Coordinates of C-alpha atoms in Angstrom, one line a residue:
Chain A
M1 CA 23.3 -3.1 -0.1
T2 CA 21.4 -1.7 2.5
D3 CA 23.4 1.4 3.2
L4 CA 21.9 2.5 -0.4
M5 CA 18.5 2.2 1.1
A6 CA 16.7 5.6 0.5
R7 CA 14.9 6.5 4.2
V8 CA 13.1 9.5 3.7
V9 CA 11.7 12.1 1.1
V10 CA 11.2 15.3 1.8
N11 CA 9.4 17.4 -0.8
V12 CA 9.7 21.3 -0.1
P13 CA 9.2 23.9 -2.4
A14 CA 12.6 25.1 -3.7
E15 CA 11.2 29.2 -3.7
A16 CA 8.6 30.6 -2.1
K17 CA 7.6 34.4 -1.3
K18 CA 8.3 35.6 1.9
G19 CA 4.1 35.0 3.6
E20 CA 3.5 32.5 1.6
V21 CA 2.0 29.0 3.4
I22 CA 3.8 26.5 1.9
E23 CA 3.2 22.9 2.0
I24 CA 5.1 19.9 3.3
R25 CA 5.3 16.7 2.5
T26 CA 7.3 14.2 4.2
L27 CA 7.5 10.1 3.3
A28 CA 9.9 7.7 5.3
G29 CA 10.7 4.1 5.1
H30 CA 9.9 2.1 8.0
P31 CA 7.8 -1.2 8.4
M32 CA 5.4 0.3 11.2
E33 CA 5.3 -2.5 13.3
T34 CA 2.1 -2.3 15.1
G35 CA 2.9 -4.8 18.5
F36 CA -0.4 -6.3 17.6
R37 CA 0.5 -8.9 14.9
R38 CA 1.1 -12.7 15.8
T39 CA 3.3 -14.9 13.6
Q40 CA 2.1 -18.2 12.6
L41 CA 3.0 -19.9 15.9
G42 CA 0.9 -17.4 18.0
E43 CA 3.8 -15.6 19.7
L44 CA 2.9 -11.7 19.3
V45 CA 5.8 -9.4 16.9
P46 CA 7.4 -6.8 18.9
R47 CA 5.9 -3.1 18.3
D48 CA 8.3 -1.6 16.4
I49 CA 7.4 1.9 14.3
I50 CA 8.6 5.1 14.2
R51 CA 7.3 7.8 17.4
S52 CA 7.8 11.0 16.1
L53 CA 8.5 13.8 13.7
V54 CA 9.7 17.3 14.6
C55 CA 10.8 19.8 11.5
A56 CA 13.0 22.8 12.1
Y57 CA 12.9 25.9 10.4
N58 CA 16.6 27.6 10.9
G59 CA 16.7 26.0 14.3
V60 CA 12.8 26.5 15.6
E61 CA 10.5 24.2 15.9
V62 CA 7.6 24.6 13.1
F63 CA 5.6 21.3 13.4
R64 CA 5.6 18.0 15.8
A65 CA 4.1 14.9 14.9
E66 CA 3.3 12.2 17.2
L67 CA 3.0 8.5 15.4
H68 CA 1.2 5.8 17.1
P69 CA 1.0 2.0 15.2
A70 CA -2.4 3.1 13.8
I71 CA -0.3 5.0 11.0
A72 CA 0.6 3.2 7.9
A73 CA 3.6 1.1 7.1
N74 CA 5.5 3.6 5.2
P75 CA 4.3 7.1 7.0
L76 CA 3.1 9.8 5.0
L77 CA 3.1 13.3 7.0
T78 CA 2.2 15.9 5.2
F79 CA 1.6 19.8 7.0
T80 CA 2.5 23.9 6.5
T81 CA 4.5 26.4 7.4
V82 CA 4.7 29.8 6.7
A83 CA 8.2 30.7 4.4
T84 CA 9.3 33.3 6.8
E85 CA 13.0 33.7 5.4
S86 CA 15.6 31.8 3.5
G87 CA 17.6 29.0 5.1
T88 CA 17.3 25.7 6.7
L89 CA 14.3 23.1 7.2
E90 CA 15.3 20.3 9.1
F91 CA 13.6 17.1 9.6
R92 CA 13.9 14.2 12.6
W93 CA 12.7 11.0 12.5
T94 CA 13.0 9.1 15.7
G95 CA 11.2 5.5 17.0
D96 CA 11.5 2.5 18.2
N97 CA 15.2 0.5 18.5
G98 CA 16.9 3.7 18.6
F99 CA 16.1 4.6 15.2
S100 CA 16.9 8.7 13.8
V101 CA 17.2 9.3 10.9
T102 CA 17.6 13.2 9.6
E103 CA 16.9 15.3 6.4
K104 CA 17.4 18.7 5.8
A105 CA 15.6 20.8 3.1
V106 CA 17.2 24.7 1.6
I107 CA 14.8 27.1 0.9
K108 CA 15.1 30.8 -0.9
V109 CA 12.8 33.3 0.5
V110 CA 12.1 36.3 -1.8
Chain B
M1 CA -28.5 -39.0 -25.4
R2 CA -27.6 -35.7 -23.3
V3 CA -23.9 -35.9 -23.9
W4 CA -24.1 -33.4 -25.8
L5 CA -25.0 -30.7 -23.5
L6 CA -21.8 -31.5 -21.6
L7 CA -19.7 -30.6 -24.8
L8 CA -21.1 -26.7 -24.8
F9 CA -19.2 -26.0 -21.7
P10 CA -15.8 -26.2 -23.3
L11 CA -17.3 -23.4 -25.7
A12 CA -19.5 -21.3 -23.0
A13 CA -15.5 -21.0 -21.0
A14 CA -13.9 -19.8 -24.3
A15 CA -17.0 -17.4 -24.7
A16 CA -16.7 -15.6 -21.7
E17 CA -13.2 -14.1 -22.5
I18 CA -13.6 -10.6 -21.6
P19 CA -13.7 -8.6 -25.4
L20 CA -10.7 -6.4 -26.0
A21 CA -12.9 -3.1 -25.9
E22 CA -13.8 -4.2 -22.2
R23 CA -11.0 -4.8 -20.7
K24 CA -10.5 -2.2 -17.7
S25 CA -7.8 -2.1 -15.6
G26 CA -7.6 -2.7 -11.4
Y27 CA -7.7 0.8 -11.4
E28 CA -10.8 1.5 -12.2
F29 CA -12.0 -0.6 -9.5
M30 CA -9.9 1.3 -6.6
S31 CA -12.1 4.4 -4.8
R32 CA -11.0 8.1 -6.2
E33 CA -8.2 7.5 -2.6
T34 CA -5.9 4.7 -3.4
R35 CA -5.9 6.0 -7.1
A36 CA -4.7 8.6 -5.8
M37 CA -2.1 7.1 -3.9
Q38 CA -0.9 5.6 -7.1
D39 CA -0.9 9.1 -8.8
D40 CA 1.4 10.6 -6.0
E41 CA 4.9 10.4 -7.8
V42 CA 5.9 12.5 -4.9
T43 CA 5.4 10.5 -1.4
G44 CA 3.4 7.4 -3.0
P45 CA 4.0 4.1 -0.9
A46 CA 6.5 2.7 -3.6
V47 CA 8.3 6.1 -4.6
L48 CA 10.5 4.3 -1.3
T49 CA 10.7 1.1 -3.4
L50 CA 11.4 3.3 -6.8
L51 CA 14.0 5.3 -5.4
D52 CA 16.0 2.1 -4.0
G53 CA 16.2 0.8 -7.4
E54 CA 17.7 3.9 -9.0
A55 CA 20.2 3.7 -6.4
L56 CA 21.2 -0.1 -6.6
W57 CA 21.2 0.7 -10.6
G58 CA 23.2 3.5 -10.0
K59 CA 26.0 0.8 -7.5
L60 CA 25.3 -2.1 -9.4
G61 CA 26.5 -0.4 -12.5
C62 CA 23.6 -1.2 -14.8
G63 CA 23.7 2.0 -16.9
T64 CA 27.1 0.8 -18.5
C65 CA 25.7 -1.2 -20.9
H66 CA 21.9 -0.9 -20.8
T67 CA 21.3 3.2 -21.9
D68 CA 17.7 2.4 -22.2
M69 CA 15.0 1.0 -20.6
K70 CA 11.8 2.1 -21.9
G71 CA 9.7 -0.6 -22.9
V72 CA 11.8 -3.4 -21.1
A73 CA 9.3 -4.4 -19.0
A74 CA 6.1 -4.1 -21.3
R75 CA 7.8 -7.0 -23.4
Y76 CA 8.5 -9.6 -20.8
P77 CA 8.0 -12.7 -19.9
A78 CA 10.3 -13.6 -23.3
M79 CA 12.8 -15.8 -24.8
V80 CA 16.0 -14.9 -23.7
D81 CA 18.4 -17.9 -24.8
G82 CA 15.4 -20.3 -25.4
K83 CA 14.1 -19.9 -22.4
L84 CA 10.8 -18.1 -21.5
T85 CA 12.1 -15.8 -18.7
T86 CA 9.9 -12.8 -16.7
L87 CA 11.5 -9.9 -15.8
E88 CA 12.0 -11.2 -12.4
Q89 CA 14.3 -14.0 -14.0
Q90 CA 16.3 -11.4 -16.6
V91 CA 17.4 -9.0 -14.0
R92 CA 18.5 -11.9 -11.4
H93 CA 20.3 -13.9 -14.5
R94 CA 22.8 -10.7 -14.1
N95 CA 23.0 -10.9 -10.5
P96 CA 22.1 -14.4 -9.3
N97 CA 22.5 -13.4 -5.8
L98 CA 19.4 -11.8 -5.5
A99 CA 16.7 -14.0 -4.0
Y100 CA 13.0 -13.5 -5.5
E101 CA 11.1 -11.2 -3.6
S102 CA 14.4 -9.7 -2.1
R103 CA 13.8 -5.6 -1.4
E104 CA 16.2 -5.6 -3.8
L105 CA 15.3 -7.0 -6.7
L106 CA 11.9 -5.6 -6.7
A107 CA 13.5 -1.9 -6.0
L108 CA 15.7 -2.7 -10.1
T109 CA 12.1 -4.6 -11.0
A110 CA 10.3 -1.3 -10.4
Y111 CA 12.8 0.9 -11.0
V112 CA 12.7 -0.7 -14.4
A113 CA 9.0 -0.9 -15.3
R114 CA 8.6 2.1 -14.6
Q115 CA 10.6 3.5 -17.6
S116 CA 7.5 1.3 -19.9
R117 CA 4.8 3.1 -17.9
G118 CA 2.1 4.9 -20.5
M119 CA 3.6 2.3 -23.0
P120 CA 1.5 -1.0 -24.3
I121 CA 1.9 -4.5 -23.2
D122 CA 3.5 -6.2 -26.2
V123 CA 4.3 -9.5 -25.6
K124 CA 4.8 -11.8 -28.5
P125 CA 3.1 -15.4 -27.9
V126 CA 5.1 -17.5 -27.5
Q127 CA 4.6 -21.3 -28.0
P128 CA 4.1 -23.7 -26.4
N129 CA 3.8 -21.7 -23.1
L130 CA 0.7 -19.1 -24.3
D131 CA -1.0 -22.4 -24.9
A132 CA 0.4 -23.6 -21.6
G133 CA -0.4 -21.0 -19.7
K134 CA -4.2 -20.3 -21.0
A135 CA -4.9 -23.5 -19.6
F136 CA -4.1 -23.0 -16.3
F137 CA -5.9 -20.2 -16.4
F138 CA -9.3 -21.8 -17.0
R139 CA -8.6 -25.1 -15.3
R140 CA -10.6 -25.1 -12.1
Q141 CA -8.5 -26.5 -9.2
G142 CA -8.0 -26.8 -5.5
Q143 CA -10.4 -28.0 -2.7
L144 CA -12.5 -24.8 -4.1
N145 CA -12.9 -26.2 -7.8
L146 CA -12.1 -23.0 -8.8
A147 CA -10.7 -21.8 -12.7
C148 CA -8.8 -18.1 -12.4
A149 CA -11.4 -17.6 -15.2
N150 CA -14.5 -18.1 -13.5
C151 CA -13.4 -15.0 -11.2
H152 CA -12.0 -13.0 -13.5
D153 CA -13.2 -13.6 -16.9
D154 CA -17.3 -14.4 -15.6
N155 CA -17.9 -12.8 -12.8
W156 CA -15.5 -9.3 -12.8
G157 CA -17.4 -6.1 -11.4
K158 CA -19.3 -8.2 -9.1
K159 CA -18.2 -8.2 -4.8
L160 CA -16.1 -10.8 -3.2
G161 CA -16.7 -10.3 0.6
G162 CA -17.5 -6.4 -0.5
T163 CA -14.4 -6.4 -2.6
P164 CA -14.9 -5.4 -6.4
I165 CA -13.5 -8.7 -8.8
P166 CA -11.2 -6.8 -11.2
Q167 CA -10.1 -8.5 -14.4
A168 CA -7.2 -9.3 -13.3
H169 CA -4.8 -7.8 -15.7
P170 CA -0.6 -7.5 -15.2
T171 CA -0.5 -3.9 -16.3
G172 CA 1.0 -2.5 -12.6
Y173 CA 3.7 -4.9 -11.2
P174 CA 5.9 -5.0 -9.3
V175 CA 2.8 -3.7 -7.5
Y176 CA 2.8 -1.7 -3.9
R177 CA -0.3 -4.1 -2.4
L178 CA -2.1 -2.4 0.5
E179 CA -2.8 -5.8 2.1
W180 CA 1.0 -6.5 2.2
Q181 CA 2.0 -3.3 3.1
S182 CA 4.9 -3.2 0.7
V183 CA 5.8 -3.9 -3.3
G184 CA 5.7 -7.3 -4.2
S185 CA 5.7 -9.3 -7.5
I186 CA 3.3 -10.5 -9.5
T187 CA 4.7 -14.2 -8.7
R188 CA 3.3 -12.6 -4.8
R189 CA 0.5 -12.3 -6.1
L190 CA -0.1 -15.3 -8.1
R191 CA 1.0 -17.7 -5.3
N192 CA -1.4 -15.4 -3.2
C193 CA -4.3 -16.1 -5.2
L194 CA -3.7 -20.4 -5.3
T195 CA -3.8 -19.8 -1.4
G196 CA -7.0 -18.3 -1.4
M197 CA -8.2 -20.8 -4.3
R198 CA -7.0 -23.7 -2.2
A199 CA -4.7 -25.2 -4.2
E200 CA -1.5 -26.3 -4.6
L201 CA 0.7 -23.3 -4.2
L202 CA 3.9 -23.4 -6.6
P203 CA 7.4 -22.0 -6.0
H204 CA 8.6 -18.6 -7.6
G205 CA 10.1 -19.8 -11.2
A206 CA 8.0 -22.1 -11.5
P207 CA 7.0 -22.7 -14.8
E208 CA 3.2 -23.2 -14.9
L209 CA 3.4 -19.2 -12.9
V210 CA 6.1 -18.5 -16.1
D211 CA 3.3 -19.6 -18.9
L212 CA 0.6 -18.2 -16.8
E213 CA 2.2 -14.6 -16.7
L214 CA 2.8 -14.3 -20.1
Y215 CA -1.2 -15.3 -20.9
L216 CA -2.2 -12.9 -18.4
M217 CA 0.3 -10.4 -20.6
W218 CA -1.2 -11.7 -23.5
R219 CA -4.5 -11.3 -21.9
A220 CA -3.5 -7.8 -21.5
R221 CA -2.0 -6.3 -24.8
G222 CA -2.8 -3.0 -25.9
M223 CA -3.3 -2.2 -22.5
K224 CA -1.2 0.8 -20.7
M225 CA 1.6 -0.1 -18.6
E226 CA 1.4 1.5 -15.5
A227 CA 4.5 -0.3 -12.7
P228 CA 4.4 0.6 -10.2
A229 CA 0.6 0.5 -9.4
V230 CA -1.0 0.4 -5.9
R231 CA -3.9 -1.9 -5.6
P232 CA -5.7 -2.5 -2.8
Chain C
M1 CA 3.0 -28.5 3.7
I2 CA 2.7 -28.5 7.3
S3 CA 4.2 -30.7 9.9
R4 CA 1.4 -32.2 11.8
R5 CA 3.6 -31.3 15.6
A6 CA 3.6 -27.6 13.6
F7 CA -0.4 -27.6 13.0
L8 CA -1.5 -29.2 16.5
L9 CA 0.4 -26.0 17.9
L10 CA -0.8 -23.6 15.4
T11 CA -3.8 -24.3 16.3
L12 CA -3.5 -24.7 20.6
A13 CA -1.8 -20.6 20.1
A14 CA -4.2 -20.0 17.6
G15 CA -6.9 -20.9 20.6
T16 CA -5.0 -18.9 23.3
A17 CA -4.8 -15.8 21.3
R18 CA -8.1 -16.3 20.5
A19 CA -9.2 -16.9 24.2
Q20 CA -7.5 -13.4 25.2
L21 CA -9.6 -11.1 22.7
P22 CA -12.5 -10.6 25.7
P23 CA -16.1 -11.4 24.6
N24 CA -17.5 -7.6 25.4
I25 CA -14.0 -6.1 22.7
A26 CA -16.2 -3.8 21.4
E27 CA -17.4 -2.2 25.0
V28 CA -14.0 -2.1 25.6
R29 CA -12.8 -0.3 22.8
K30 CA -15.4 2.5 23.2
A31 CA -13.9 2.7 27.4
A32 CA -10.7 3.0 26.1
L33 CA -12.1 5.7 22.7
Q34 CA -13.1 7.9 25.3
E35 CA -10.7 7.8 28.0
A36 CA -8.1 8.6 25.3
I37 CA -10.2 11.9 24.2
G38 CA -11.0 12.3 28.1
K39 CA -7.1 13.0 28.9
V40 CA -7.2 15.9 25.7
V41 CA -10.1 16.9 26.5
G42 CA -10.0 16.9 30.3
N43 CA -13.5 18.4 30.9
S44 CA -13.6 20.8 29.2
P45 CA -17.0 20.2 26.4
V46 CA -16.1 19.2 22.1
R47 CA -17.8 21.0 19.9
T48 CA -18.8 19.9 16.7
G49 CA -17.9 21.9 13.8
R50 CA -14.3 23.9 12.3
V51 CA -12.9 20.7 11.8
K52 CA -12.7 19.3 8.7
L53 CA -12.0 15.5 8.7
D54 CA -11.2 14.0 4.8
I55 CA -11.5 10.1 4.7
P56 CA -13.2 7.6 2.2
P57 CA -16.4 6.5 3.6
L58 CA -15.8 2.9 2.1
I59 CA -12.2 1.8 2.6
D60 CA -10.8 -0.3 0.2
N61 CA -8.1 -1.7 2.0
G62 CA -7.9 -0.7 6.4
N63 CA -3.8 -0.5 5.7
A64 CA -3.5 2.4 4.2
V65 CA -6.4 4.7 4.5
P66 CA -5.3 8.7 3.2
V67 CA -6.8 10.7 5.3
T68 CA -6.5 14.5 5.5
V69 CA -7.8 17.0 8.5
E70 CA -8.3 20.5 8.5
V71 CA -9.4 23.3 10.6
Q72 CA -10.7 26.9 10.2
S73 CA -9.0 28.9 11.7
P74 CA -6.8 32.7 10.7
M75 CA -3.8 30.7 12.4
T76 CA -2.6 34.2 14.3
Q77 CA -0.9 34.3 17.2
A78 CA -3.9 35.1 19.1
D79 CA -6.2 32.8 17.5
H80 CA -4.8 29.3 16.3
V81 CA -4.7 25.7 16.7
K82 CA -2.3 24.8 18.7
A83 CA -3.0 20.4 18.3
I84 CA -5.1 18.2 15.7
H85 CA -6.0 14.9 17.2
L86 CA -6.9 11.8 15.6
F87 CA -8.4 8.4 17.0
T88 CA -10.4 5.5 16.0
E89 CA -12.9 3.4 17.5
R90 CA -12.1 -0.4 16.3
N91 CA -8.5 -0.6 16.8
P92 CA -7.0 -2.4 18.9
Q93 CA -5.9 1.1 20.7
P94 CA -7.7 4.2 19.6
Y95 CA -4.7 6.8 19.6
V96 CA -3.5 7.4 15.6
L97 CA -1.5 10.6 15.7
S98 CA -1.6 13.6 17.6
V99 CA 0.3 16.8 15.8
Q100 CA 0.9 20.3 17.6
L101 CA 0.7 23.1 15.0
G102 CA 1.1 27.5 15.6
P103 CA 1.1 30.7 14.0
R104 CA 4.1 29.7 11.9
S105 CA 2.4 26.6 10.3
G106 CA -0.1 29.1 8.3
K107 CA -2.7 26.6 7.9
A108 CA -4.2 24.0 10.0
R109 CA -4.2 21.6 7.3
I110 CA -2.9 17.7 7.5
A111 CA -2.4 14.3 5.6
T112 CA -1.3 11.1 6.7
R113 CA -2.2 7.6 6.1
A114 CA -4.0 5.9 8.8
R115 CA -4.5 1.6 9.5
I116 CA -8.0 1.3 10.5
G117 CA -9.0 -1.9 12.0
D118 CA -12.6 -2.3 12.1
S119 CA -16.0 -0.3 10.6
G120 CA -16.5 2.5 12.9
D121 CA -16.2 6.2 13.6
V122 CA -12.8 7.8 13.2
I123 CA -12.6 11.0 14.8
A124 CA -10.8 14.4 14.5
I125 CA -10.2 16.8 17.6
A126 CA -9.3 20.4 17.6
Q127 CA -7.2 22.2 20.7
M128 CA -7.4 25.9 20.0
S129 CA -4.9 28.7 22.0
D130 CA -8.5 29.8 23.5
G131 CA -8.7 26.3 24.9
S132 CA -11.9 25.3 23.4
F133 CA -12.1 22.4 21.1
W134 CA -13.8 20.9 18.3
S135 CA -14.8 18.2 16.3
E136 CA -15.9 15.6 13.4
S137 CA -16.5 12.0 13.5
V138 CA -16.7 10.0 10.2
K139 CA -18.6 6.2 10.2
V140 CA -16.7 4.9 8.0
I141 CA -16.6 1.3 6.5
V142 CA -13.5 -0.9 6.3
T143 CA -13.5 -4.1 3.4
L144 CA -10.7 -6.7 3.6
S145 CA -8.8 -8.8 0.9
A146 CA -10.9 -11.1 -1.0
C147 CA -8.3 -13.4 -1.5
L148 CA -6.2 -13.8 1.8
E149 CA -2.6 -14.6 1.8
E150 CA -2.3 -16.8 4.6

């Protein structure tokens, strides 16, 4: 059942003019367990968060974010990039306990 | 004797019901920024749950029989095979392996409820359930001796511990509650209230909670569905 | 209904957990915040301005607070924002987010949802390509749900 569960959402305009600054919106499904919470019996729940998001545009890194426990669950990250050429934007989220998810988006630059 | 004064109190409770025209959704009690989270159809906090629901709908083959879910969530709780049934219970009826409050059940319910967005709530006044639900809403209970009506009919709009008291209309369930950091059902929220009131906790599927849900939806009749909403 | 045993364990654990928070917690967190900022800026001065930190002054629920940071900059190779750092004063640890930008970003504008544990300062610091640091600080009030689940 869980293999069908949506992990991430990436919103990139399908088409843009060359040189246009486009907005990229991303959402990742993750509880972002802070490591500061305690169970009802007082035990510390261990930290389990997404630590970074990297975006590469045709292989060139254009954005990097370092996330901390203070980012809310199901982390949203919105940023901008210049539409330089047609191609693929690749997004990679990595985190604790081997968490690693990639997503691609294709953009046509006219 | 002054006994006649006591007779005024039940009348006072009935008179405190919110007039239909003065009803407001919980949306109106939230900040601009929280409203924006609900309105964000691309990266709002409930979006992933909706996508999960859509995927499950396909995987479980619901679409083979159910071609159009528009308006369905706005009619629940409803009578099904002689029993008052909630939307979650109806979804579970077809998939009994889905536990209450499980990620899968919430995703499916959210997906179904989303199809009714913008439509007016349209439940039938099933008896004796509606009267039972209404009696529960007005009954004082728990260690604080509070009735739901005391806050949500008599004192809505005022602040409780710095937070505005809404009118408690279930227009947006299942809801992404920021407090939970996840999507949850109306039953979870009602159990939350019972804990907050220090009243006896009822389990998922309890007939009292089903009746209460019917009363709350009836009380909100005509108001627009917002599911899945975002609430603090 | 909770058993007597579990209840006693809970009280003991809660007591122990509470005892781990030092009485001068506000000062400890302020010092941690200054140390974190120091790691980013070193000895350079931090000037106020150019940074716009958009965060609701009255927060419905501290678990998910929408935050937008925008920095005035032409974002050219010669003059751009290298990084934006977000901190908060009253969390168990002061870091929220660090992003690395460059001329390919086009604009220095990012948005996220943060967890702000308590009323206090939220600080955004922009690191420029010329080595200078600019910041904005906003005081927020965090409200809690009146009825909690547990």
